[in-house]
Amino acid sequence: MNRRSLGSRLAALAAVTAALAGCASDDGDDAAPPASAAPSTASSRPPGSGGTPARTPDGTLLVTDFGADTVTFVDPAARDGAAGLGSVRVGTAPYGIALGADGTAWVATAEGVAAVDTRTRERTALIPYRTDTGPVTTGEYRGGGMGIALSPDGGRVYVGVNVPGGNGTLEVVDTRRREVTRVVPVGRRPFDVDVSHDGRQVYATNHDSFDVTVVGTGDWTTRRIEVAPYGTEGGLGSWLKPHYTAVRPSDGALLLPFEGERLAVVDPGTGRVRIEDMTANTHQHGVTAGADGTLYVVGTGPIDPSRDDGPSLTVRTPDGGERIIPLDGPHETVALSADGRTAYVTGGFTRAGSWDGLSVVDLGSGGVTRLPVGERPLAVAVLGEGAPPGA
């Protein structure tokens, strides 16, 4: 494992991109036209299909097309893109996605939270934010929803809302009434939102303020936990900030990977942060935990190509053992198949250098198949077992 000092890290950062602020992007925040007030139900379907589409099968992937305004439905076995399952227009620059047990997909866009009926593959609502995020734009630093999660009972959606140039908010959506019922202040650029297993706490992972905001869902009080294993030197210009979080099934600890070198293990009750070693030696973003506690971490590629390793998927067992599976090109987030045998890793990536597809990783053999799909796919979710009501 490459043991680099913070000083050498910052020197590498300066050499690579002195002008970037955080995980900067080439595409910028280009203005997008304002959204229509009326919710659209437009969707694309296979040519000649007509009428109501067949029920979307379990195991279908839903990916948010950050470079478009759609969620694309993907048959991962077809190996030829959307395989006729089509896309749904949800809103500008969709980011995170959460799936409900009733078959509704909730999508964080720049305009509001979209609700998508996965059975009919139509958008059924677009719930505007209460937070003022300025003009609707695209690009890495656009305002609007980022991380998103559902309460265990499905009654609430929690979405982290980015406010360009300032602190963000956590907006709480009542899934039955389909409206925002509460706004809670959090940190800067809430990349990820997670919920404790008992639903009593929500965790907003704030990229640009080096912290996690713990929100109590009983009284809506907040606590800030700094998560900065390399320190905060460099501020917004630092690469060494938190991105995504996994909640460990065994004890509810928060797991945040950094640079393929350090795993921050956070006790959300006490605020204590413990650091464990990692071995991938690459800039890391997305993370998810399997039911057995195995951690899957997306390596996006090197900050400094002369010192760092390329993109990868780290498979980390609960005892800390790691297997590194190389990937081709940058990636962003990861989801698991229902049987835990396959990982789906998106190629959208928040920075420049993304590609339009997924890597399908056989976790047994380590084999990787690249599947073209969508336009800069950023988040991915797997439609679960059991048909949605009414199917």
Coordinates of N, CA, C and O in Angstrom, one line a residue, residues 113-272:
V113 N -37.9 16.0 -6.7 CA -37.9 14.5 -6.6 C -39.0 13.9 -7.5 O -40.1 14.3 -7.4
A114 N -38.5 13.1 -8.5 CA -39.4 12.5 -9.4 C -39.9 11.1 -8.8 O -39.1 10.4 -8.2
A115 N -41.1 10.8 -9.0 CA -41.7 9.5 -8.7 C -41.9 8.7 -10.0 O -42.6 9.3 -10.9
V116 N -41.4 7.5 -10.1 CA -41.6 6.7 -11.3 C -42.2 5.4 -11.0 O -41.8 4.7 -10.1
D117 N -43.3 5.1 -11.7 CA -44.0 3.8 -11.5 C -43.1 2.8 -12.4 O -43.1 2.9 -13.6
T118 N -42.5 1.9 -11.7 CA -41.6 0.9 -12.4 C -42.4 -0.1 -13.2 O -41.8 -0.8 -14.1
R119 N -43.7 -0.3 -12.9 CA -44.5 -1.3 -13.6 C -44.9 -0.7 -15.0 O -44.7 -1.4 -16.0
T120 N -45.4 0.5 -15.0 CA -45.8 1.2 -16.3 C -44.6 1.9 -16.9 O -44.8 2.4 -18.1
R121 N -43.5 2.1 -16.2 CA -42.4 2.9 -16.7 C -42.8 4.3 -17.1 O -42.6 4.8 -18.2
E122 N -43.5 5.0 -16.1 CA -43.9 6.4 -16.3 C -43.6 7.2 -15.1 O -43.7 6.7 -14.0
R123 N -43.3 8.5 -15.3 CA -43.2 9.4 -14.2 C -44.6 9.8 -13.7 O -45.4 10.2 -14.5
T124 N -44.9 9.7 -12.4 CA -46.2 10.0 -11.9 C -46.2 11.3 -11.1 O -47.3 11.7 -10.8
A125 N -45.0 11.8 -10.7 CA -45.0 13.1 -10.0 C -43.6 13.7 -10.1 O -42.6 13.0 -10.3
L126 N -43.6 15.0 -9.9 CA -42.3 15.7 -9.8 C -42.5 16.7 -8.6 O -43.3 17.6 -8.7
I127 N -41.9 16.4 -7.5 CA -42.1 17.1 -6.3 C -41.1 18.2 -6.1 O -39.9 17.9 -6.0
P128 N -41.4 19.5 -6.2 CA -40.4 20.6 -6.2 C -39.8 20.7 -4.8 O -40.4 20.4 -3.8
Y129 N -38.6 21.2 -4.8 CA -37.9 21.4 -3.5 C -38.4 22.7 -2.9 O -38.8 23.6 -3.6
R130 N -38.3 22.7 -1.6 CA -38.5 24.0 -0.9 C -37.3 24.9 -0.8 O -37.4 26.1 -0.7
T131 N -36.1 24.2 -0.9 CA -34.9 25.0 -0.8 C -34.6 25.7 -2.1 O -34.8 25.2 -3.2
D132 N -34.2 27.0 -2.0 CA -33.9 27.8 -3.2 C -32.5 27.4 -3.6 O -31.5 27.7 -3.0
T133 N -32.4 26.8 -4.8 CA -31.1 26.3 -5.3 C -30.7 27.1 -6.5 O -29.7 26.8 -7.2
G134 N -31.4 28.2 -6.8 CA -31.1 29.0 -8.0 C -31.6 28.4 -9.3 O -32.4 27.5 -9.3
P135 N -31.1 28.9 -10.4 CA -31.6 28.4 -11.7 C -31.3 26.9 -11.9 O -30.3 26.4 -11.4
V136 N -32.2 26.2 -12.6 CA -32.0 24.8 -12.9 C -30.8 24.7 -13.9 O -30.8 25.3 -15.0
T137 N -29.8 23.9 -13.5 CA -28.6 23.8 -14.3 C -28.2 22.3 -14.4 O -28.8 21.5 -13.7
T138 N -27.1 22.1 -15.2 CA -26.6 20.7 -15.3 C -25.1 20.8 -14.8 O -24.6 21.9 -14.4
G139 N -24.4 19.7 -14.9 CA -23.0 19.7 -14.5 C -22.8 19.3 -13.1 O -23.7 19.2 -12.3
E140 N -21.5 19.0 -12.7 CA -21.2 18.5 -11.4 C -21.7 19.4 -10.3 O -22.1 18.8 -9.2
Y141 N -21.6 20.7 -10.4 CA -21.9 21.6 -9.3 C -23.4 22.1 -9.4 O -23.7 23.1 -8.7
R142 N -24.2 21.5 -10.1 CA -25.6 22.0 -10.3 C -26.3 21.9 -8.9 O -26.0 21.0 -8.1
G143 N -27.3 22.8 -8.7 CA -28.1 22.7 -7.5 C -29.1 21.6 -7.6 O -29.4 21.0 -8.7
G144 N -29.8 21.3 -6.5 CA -30.8 20.3 -6.5 C -30.4 19.0 -5.8 O -29.4 19.0 -5.1
G145 N -31.2 18.0 -6.0 CA -31.1 16.8 -5.3 C -29.8 16.0 -5.7 O -29.5 15.9 -6.8
M146 N -29.2 15.4 -4.7 CA -28.0 14.5 -4.9 C -28.3 13.1 -4.3 O -29.0 12.3 -4.9
G147 N -27.9 12.9 -3.0 CA -28.2 11.6 -2.4 C -29.6 11.5 -2.0 O -30.3 12.5 -1.7
I148 N -30.1 10.3 -2.0 CA -31.6 10.0 -1.7 C -31.7 8.7 -1.1 O -31.0 7.7 -1.4
A149 N -32.7 8.6 -0.1 CA -32.9 7.3 0.5 C -34.3 7.3 1.0 O -35.0 8.3 1.2
L150 N -34.8 6.0 1.3 CA -36.2 5.8 1.8 C -36.1 5.4 3.3 O -35.2 4.7 3.7
S151 N -37.1 5.8 4.0 CA -37.3 5.3 5.4 C -37.6 3.8 5.3 O -38.1 3.3 4.3
P152 N -37.3 3.0 6.4 CA -37.6 1.6 6.3 C -39.0 1.2 6.0 O -39.3 0.2 5.4
D153 N -39.9 2.1 6.5 CA -41.4 1.8 6.3 C -41.9 2.3 4.9 O -43.1 2.2 4.6
G154 N -41.0 3.0 4.2 CA -41.4 3.5 2.9 C -42.2 4.8 3.0 O -42.7 5.3 1.9
G155 N -42.5 5.3 4.1 CA -43.3 6.5 4.3 C -42.7 7.8 4.0 O -43.4 8.8 3.7
R156 N -41.3 7.9 4.0 CA -40.6 9.1 3.8 C -39.5 8.9 2.8 O -38.8 7.8 2.8
V157 N -39.2 9.9 2.0 CA -38.0 10.0 1.2 C -37.2 11.1 1.7 O -37.7 12.2 2.1
Y158 N -35.9 10.8 1.9 CA -34.9 11.8 2.3 C -34.0 12.2 1.2 O -33.4 11.3 0.6
V159 N -33.9 13.4 0.8 CA -33.0 13.8 -0.3 C -32.1 14.9 0.1 O -32.5 15.9 0.8
G160 N -30.8 14.8 -0.2 CA -29.9 15.8 0.1 C -29.9 16.8 -1.0 O -29.7 16.4 -2.2
V161 N -30.1 18.1 -0.7 CA -30.2 19.1 -1.7 C -29.0 20.0 -1.7 O -28.7 20.6 -0.7
N162 N -28.3 20.1 -2.8 CA -27.1 21.0 -3.0 C -27.6 22.4 -3.3 O -28.4 22.7 -4.1
V163 N -26.9 23.3 -2.5 CA -27.1 24.8 -2.8 C -25.8 25.3 -3.2 O -24.8 25.4 -2.4
P164 N -25.6 25.6 -4.5 CA -24.3 26.1 -5.0 C -23.8 27.2 -4.2 O -24.4 28.2 -3.9
G165 N -22.5 27.0 -3.7 CA -21.9 28.1 -3.0 C -22.2 28.1 -1.5 O -21.7 29.0 -0.8
G166 N -23.0 27.2 -1.0 CA -23.4 27.3 0.4 C -23.7 25.9 1.0 O -23.6 24.9 0.3
N167 N -24.2 25.9 2.2 CA -24.6 24.6 2.8 C -25.9 24.1 2.2 O -26.7 24.9 1.8
G168 N -26.0 22.8 2.2 CA -27.2 22.1 1.7 C -28.3 21.9 2.7 O -28.2 22.3 3.9
T169 N -29.3 21.2 2.3 CA -30.4 20.8 3.2 C -30.7 19.3 3.0 O -30.4 18.7 1.9
L170 N -31.4 18.8 3.9 CA -32.1 17.5 3.8 C -33.6 17.8 3.7 O -34.2 18.3 4.7
E171 N -34.2 17.4 2.6 CA -35.6 17.6 2.5 C -36.3 16.3 2.7 O -35.9 15.2 2.3
V172 N -37.4 16.3 3.5 CA -38.2 15.1 3.8 C -39.5 15.2 3.0 O -40.3 16.1 3.1
V173 N -39.7 14.1 2.2 CA -40.9 14.0 1.4 C -41.8 12.9 1.9 O -41.4 11.8 2.2
D174 N -43.1 13.3 2.1 CA -44.1 12.3 2.5 C -44.5 11.6 1.2 O -45.0 12.2 0.3
T175 N -44.3 10.2 1.2 CA -44.5 9.5 0.0 C -46.0 9.3 -0.4 O -46.3 9.1 -1.6
R176 N -46.8 9.4 0.6 CA -48.3 9.3 0.3 C -48.8 10.6 -0.2 O -49.5 10.6 -1.2
R177 N -48.5 11.7 0.5 CA -49.0 13.0 0.1 C -48.2 13.6 -1.1 O -48.6 14.5 -1.8
R178 N -47.0 13.1 -1.3 CA -46.1 13.5 -2.3 C -45.8 15.0 -2.3 O -46.0 15.8 -3.2
E179 N -45.3 15.4 -1.1 CA -44.9 16.8 -0.9 C -43.8 16.8 0.2 O -43.7 15.9 1.0
V180 N -43.0 17.9 0.1 CA -42.0 18.1 1.1 C -42.6 18.6 2.4 O -43.4 19.5 2.4
T181 N -42.3 17.9 3.5 CA -42.9 18.2 4.8 C -41.9 18.9 5.8 O -42.4 19.4 6.8
R182 N -40.6 18.8 5.5 CA -39.7 19.3 6.4 C -38.3 19.6 5.7 O -38.0 18.8 4.7
V183 N -37.6 20.6 6.1 CA -36.3 21.0 5.6 C -35.3 21.1 6.7 O -35.6 21.8 7.7
V184 N -34.2 20.4 6.7 CA -33.2 20.3 7.8 C -31.9 20.7 7.2 O -31.5 20.2 6.1
P185 N -31.2 21.7 7.9 CA -29.9 22.1 7.3 C -28.8 21.0 7.5 O -28.8 20.3 8.5
V186 N -28.0 20.8 6.5 CA -26.9 19.9 6.5 C -25.6 20.6 6.0 O -25.6 21.8 5.9
G187 N -24.6 19.8 5.6 CA -23.4 20.4 5.1 C -23.4 20.7 3.6 O -24.4 20.7 3.0
R188 N -22.2 20.9 3.1 CA -22.0 21.3 1.7 C -22.0 20.1 0.7 O -21.2 19.2 0.9
R189 N -22.8 20.2 -0.3 CA -22.9 19.1 -1.4 C -23.1 17.7 -0.8 O -22.2 16.9 -0.7
P190 N -24.3 17.5 -0.4 CA -24.7 16.1 0.2 C -24.7 15.0 -0.8 O -25.8 14.7 -1.4
F191 N -23.5 14.5 -1.1 CA -23.4 13.5 -2.2 C -24.3 12.3 -1.9 O -24.8 11.7 -2.8
D192 N -24.4 11.9 -0.6 CA -25.1 10.6 -0.3 C -26.0 10.8 0.9 O -25.7 11.7 1.7
V193 N -27.1 10.0 0.9 CA -28.0 10.0 2.1 C -28.2 8.6 2.4 O -28.5 7.7 1.5
D194 N -28.1 8.2 3.7 CA -28.4 6.9 4.1 C -29.3 6.9 5.4 O -29.3 8.0 6.0
V195 N -29.9 5.8 5.7 CA -30.8 5.7 6.8 C -30.4 4.6 7.7 O -30.0 3.5 7.3
S196 N -30.4 4.8 9.1 CA -30.1 3.7 10.0 C -31.2 2.6 9.8 O -32.3 2.8 9.3
H197 N -30.8 1.4 10.3 CA -31.7 0.2 10.1 C -33.0 0.4 10.8 O -34.0 -0.2 10.3
D198 N -33.0 1.1 11.9 CA -34.3 1.3 12.7 C -35.0 2.5 12.2 O -36.1 2.8 12.7
G199 N -34.5 3.3 11.3 CA -35.1 4.5 10.8 C -35.1 5.7 11.7 O -35.6 6.7 11.3
R200 N -34.3 5.6 12.8 CA -34.3 6.7 13.7 C -33.3 7.8 13.4 O -33.4 8.9 13.9
Q201 N -32.4 7.5 12.5 CA -31.4 8.5 12.1 C -31.2 8.5 10.6 O -31.3 7.4 9.9
V202 N -30.9 9.7 10.0 CA -30.6 9.8 8.6 C -29.2 10.4 8.6 O -28.8 11.3 9.4
Y203 N -28.4 10.0 7.6 CA -27.0 10.4 7.5 C -26.8 11.1 6.2 O -26.9 10.4 5.1
A204 N -26.4 12.3 6.2 CA -26.1 13.1 4.9 C -24.5 13.2 4.9 O -23.9 13.7 5.8
T205 N -24.0 12.6 3.8 CA -22.5 12.7 3.6 C -22.2 13.9 2.8 O -22.6 14.0 1.6
N206 N -21.5 14.9 3.4 CA -21.3 16.2 2.8 C -19.9 16.3 2.2 O -19.0 16.5 3.0
H207 N -19.8 16.3 0.9 CA -18.5 16.2 0.3 C -17.6 17.4 0.6 O -16.5 17.3 0.9
D208 N -18.2 18.6 0.5 CA -17.4 19.8 0.5 C -17.2 20.4 1.9 O -16.5 21.4 2.1
S209 N -17.8 19.8 2.9 CA -17.5 20.2 4.3 C -16.9 19.1 5.1 O -16.8 19.2 6.4
F210 N -16.4 18.1 4.5 CA -15.6 17.0 5.2 C -16.4 16.4 6.4 O -15.8 16.2 7.4
D211 N -17.7 16.1 6.2 CA -18.4 15.7 7.4 C -19.7 14.8 7.0 O -20.0 14.7 5.8
V212 N -20.2 14.3 8.0 CA -21.5 13.6 7.9 C -22.5 14.3 8.9 O -22.1 14.5 10.1
T213 N -23.7 14.7 8.5 CA -24.7 15.2 9.3 C -25.6 14.1 9.8 O -26.2 13.4 9.0
V214 N -25.7 13.9 11.1 CA -26.6 12.9 11.7 C -27.9 13.6 12.0 O -27.9 14.6 12.8
V215 N -29.0 13.2 11.5 CA -30.3 13.8 11.7 C -31.2 12.8 12.4 O -31.4 11.7 11.9
G216 N -31.7 13.2 13.6 CA -32.7 12.4 14.3 C -34.1 12.6 13.7 O -34.6 13.7 13.6
T217 N -34.7 11.5 13.4 CA -36.0 11.6 12.7 C -37.2 11.7 13.7 O -38.3 11.9 13.3
G218 N -36.8 11.7 15.0 CA -37.9 12.0 16.0 C -38.1 13.4 16.3 O -39.2 14.0 16.3
D219 N -36.9 14.1 16.6 CA -37.0 15.6 16.9 C -36.3 16.4 15.9 O -36.3 17.7 16.0
W220 N -35.7 15.8 14.8 CA -35.1 16.6 13.7 C -33.9 17.4 14.2 O -33.5 18.4 13.6
T221 N -33.2 17.0 15.3 CA -32.0 17.6 15.7 C -30.9 17.1 14.8 O -31.0 16.0 14.2
T222 N -29.8 17.9 14.7 CA -28.7 17.5 13.9 C -27.4 17.5 14.7 O -27.2 18.3 15.6
R223 N -26.4 16.6 14.3 CA -25.1 16.6 14.8 C -24.1 16.5 13.7 O -24.3 15.7 12.7
R224 N -23.0 17.2 13.7 CA -22.0 17.1 12.7 C -20.8 16.3 13.2 O -20.3 16.4 14.3
I225 N -20.4 15.3 12.3 CA -19.2 14.5 12.6 C -18.2 14.7 11.5 O -18.5 14.4 10.3
E226 N -17.1 15.3 11.8 CA -16.1 15.5 10.8 C -15.5 14.2 10.4 O -15.1 13.4 11.3
V227 N -15.3 13.9 9.1 CA -14.7 12.7 8.6 C -13.7 13.1 7.6 O -13.9 13.3 6.5
A228 N -12.5 13.3 8.1 CA -11.4 13.8 7.3 C -10.1 13.1 7.7 O -9.2 13.7 8.4
P229 N -9.9 11.9 7.3 CA -8.7 11.2 7.7 C -7.3 11.8 7.2 O -6.3 11.4 7.7
Y230 N -7.4 12.6 6.2 CA -6.2 13.3 5.7 C -6.2 14.8 6.2 O -5.4 15.6 5.7
G231 N -7.2 15.2 7.0 CA -7.3 16.6 7.4 C -8.1 17.4 6.4 O -8.6 16.8 5.4
T232 N -8.3 18.6 6.7 CA -9.1 19.5 5.8 C -8.2 20.5 5.0 O -8.8 21.4 4.4
E233 N -6.9 20.4 5.1 CA -6.0 21.3 4.4 C -6.3 21.3 2.9 O -6.5 20.2 2.3
G234 N -6.4 22.4 2.3 CA -6.8 22.5 0.9 C -8.2 22.9 0.7 O -8.6 23.3 -0.4
G235 N -9.1 22.7 1.7 CA -10.4 23.2 1.6 C -11.2 22.6 0.4 O -11.1 21.4 0.1
L236 N -11.9 23.5 -0.3 CA -12.7 23.0 -1.4 C -11.9 22.5 -2.5 O -12.3 21.7 -3.4
G237 N -10.6 22.9 -2.6 CA -9.7 22.4 -3.6 C -9.1 21.0 -3.3 O -8.4 20.5 -4.2
S238 N -9.4 20.4 -2.2 CA -8.9 19.1 -1.9 C -9.7 18.0 -2.5 O -10.9 18.0 -2.7
W239 N -8.9 16.9 -2.9 CA -9.6 15.7 -3.4 C -9.9 14.8 -2.3 O -10.7 13.8 -2.5
L240 N -9.4 15.0 -1.1 CA -9.4 14.0 -0.1 C -10.6 14.2 0.8 O -10.5 14.3 2.1
K241 N -11.8 14.1 0.2 CA -13.1 14.4 0.9 C -14.0 13.2 0.8 O -13.8 12.3 0.0
P242 N -15.0 13.1 1.7 CA -15.9 12.0 1.7 C -16.8 12.1 0.5 O -17.2 13.2 0.0
H243 N -17.2 10.9 -0.1 CA -18.2 10.9 -1.2 C -19.4 10.1 -0.8 O -20.5 10.7 -0.8
Y244 N -19.3 8.8 -0.7 CA -20.5 8.0 -0.4 C -20.2 7.1 0.9 O -19.1 6.9 1.3
T245 N -21.3 6.7 1.5 CA -21.3 6.0 2.8 C -22.1 4.7 2.7 O -23.1 4.7 2.0
A246 N -21.6 3.6 3.3 CA -22.4 2.4 3.5 C -22.6 2.3 5.0 O -21.8 2.6 5.9
V247 N -23.8 1.8 5.4 CA -24.2 1.5 6.8 C -23.9 0.0 7.0 O -24.5 -0.9 6.3
R248 N -23.0 -0.3 7.9 CA -22.7 -1.7 8.2 C -23.8 -2.5 8.8 O -24.4 -2.1 9.8
P249 N -24.2 -3.6 8.2 CA -25.4 -4.3 8.7 C -25.3 -4.8 10.1 O -26.2 -4.9 10.9
S250 N -24.1 -5.2 10.5 CA -23.9 -5.8 11.9 C -24.1 -4.9 13.0 O -24.7 -5.2 14.1
D251 N -23.7 -3.6 12.9 CA -23.7 -2.7 14.0 C -24.1 -1.3 13.7 O -24.2 -0.4 14.6
G252 N -24.5 -1.0 12.4 CA -24.9 0.4 12.0 C -23.8 1.4 11.9 O -24.0 2.6 11.7
A253 N -22.5 0.9 12.0 CA -21.4 1.9 11.7 C -21.4 2.4 10.3 O -21.9 1.7 9.4
L254 N -20.9 3.6 10.2 CA -20.8 4.2 8.8 C -19.4 4.0 8.3 O -18.4 4.2 8.9
L255 N -19.4 3.5 7.0 CA -18.1 3.1 6.4 C -17.9 4.1 5.2 O -18.7 4.1 4.2
L256 N -16.8 4.8 5.2 CA -16.5 5.8 4.2 C -15.0 5.5 3.7 O -14.1 5.7 4.4
P257 N -14.9 5.1 2.4 CA -13.6 4.8 1.9 C -12.9 6.1 1.4 O -13.5 7.0 0.8
F258 N -11.6 6.1 1.5 CA -10.8 7.2 1.0 C -9.5 6.7 0.2 O -8.7 6.0 0.8
E259 N -9.4 7.0 -1.0 CA -8.2 6.9 -1.8 C -7.6 5.5 -1.9 O -6.4 5.3 -2.2
G260 N -8.4 4.5 -1.6 CA -7.9 3.1 -1.6 C -6.8 2.9 -0.6 O -6.0 2.0 -0.7
E261 N -6.8 3.8 0.4 CA -5.8 3.7 1.5 C -6.4 3.6 2.9 O -5.9 2.9 3.7
R262 N -7.5 4.3 3.1 CA -8.1 4.4 4.4 C -9.6 4.2 4.4 O -10.3 4.8 3.5
L263 N -10.1 3.5 5.3 CA -11.5 3.3 5.5 C -11.9 4.0 6.8 O -11.4 3.5 7.9
A264 N -12.7 5.0 6.8 CA -13.2 5.6 8.0 C -14.4 4.9 8.5 O -15.4 4.7 7.8
V265 N -14.3 4.4 9.8 CA -15.4 3.6 10.4 C -15.9 4.6 11.5 O -15.3 4.9 12.5
V266 N -17.1 5.0 11.3 CA -17.7 6.1 12.1 C -18.8 5.5 13.0 O -19.7 4.8 12.5
D267 N -18.7 5.7 14.3 CA -19.8 5.4 15.2 C -20.8 6.6 15.2 O -20.4 7.6 15.8
P268 N -22.0 6.5 14.7 CA -22.8 7.6 14.6 C -23.4 8.1 15.9 O -23.9 9.2 16.1
G269 N -23.3 7.2 16.9 CA -23.8 7.5 18.3 C -22.8 8.4 19.0 O -23.2 9.4 19.6
T270 N -21.5 8.0 19.0 CA -20.5 8.7 19.8 C -19.8 9.8 18.9 O -19.1 10.6 19.5
G271 N -19.8 9.6 17.6 CA -19.0 10.5 16.7 C -17.6 10.0 16.6 O -16.8 10.7 15.9
R272 N -17.2 8.9 17.2 CA -15.8 8.5 17.1 C -15.5 8.0 15.7 O -16.4 7.3 15.1

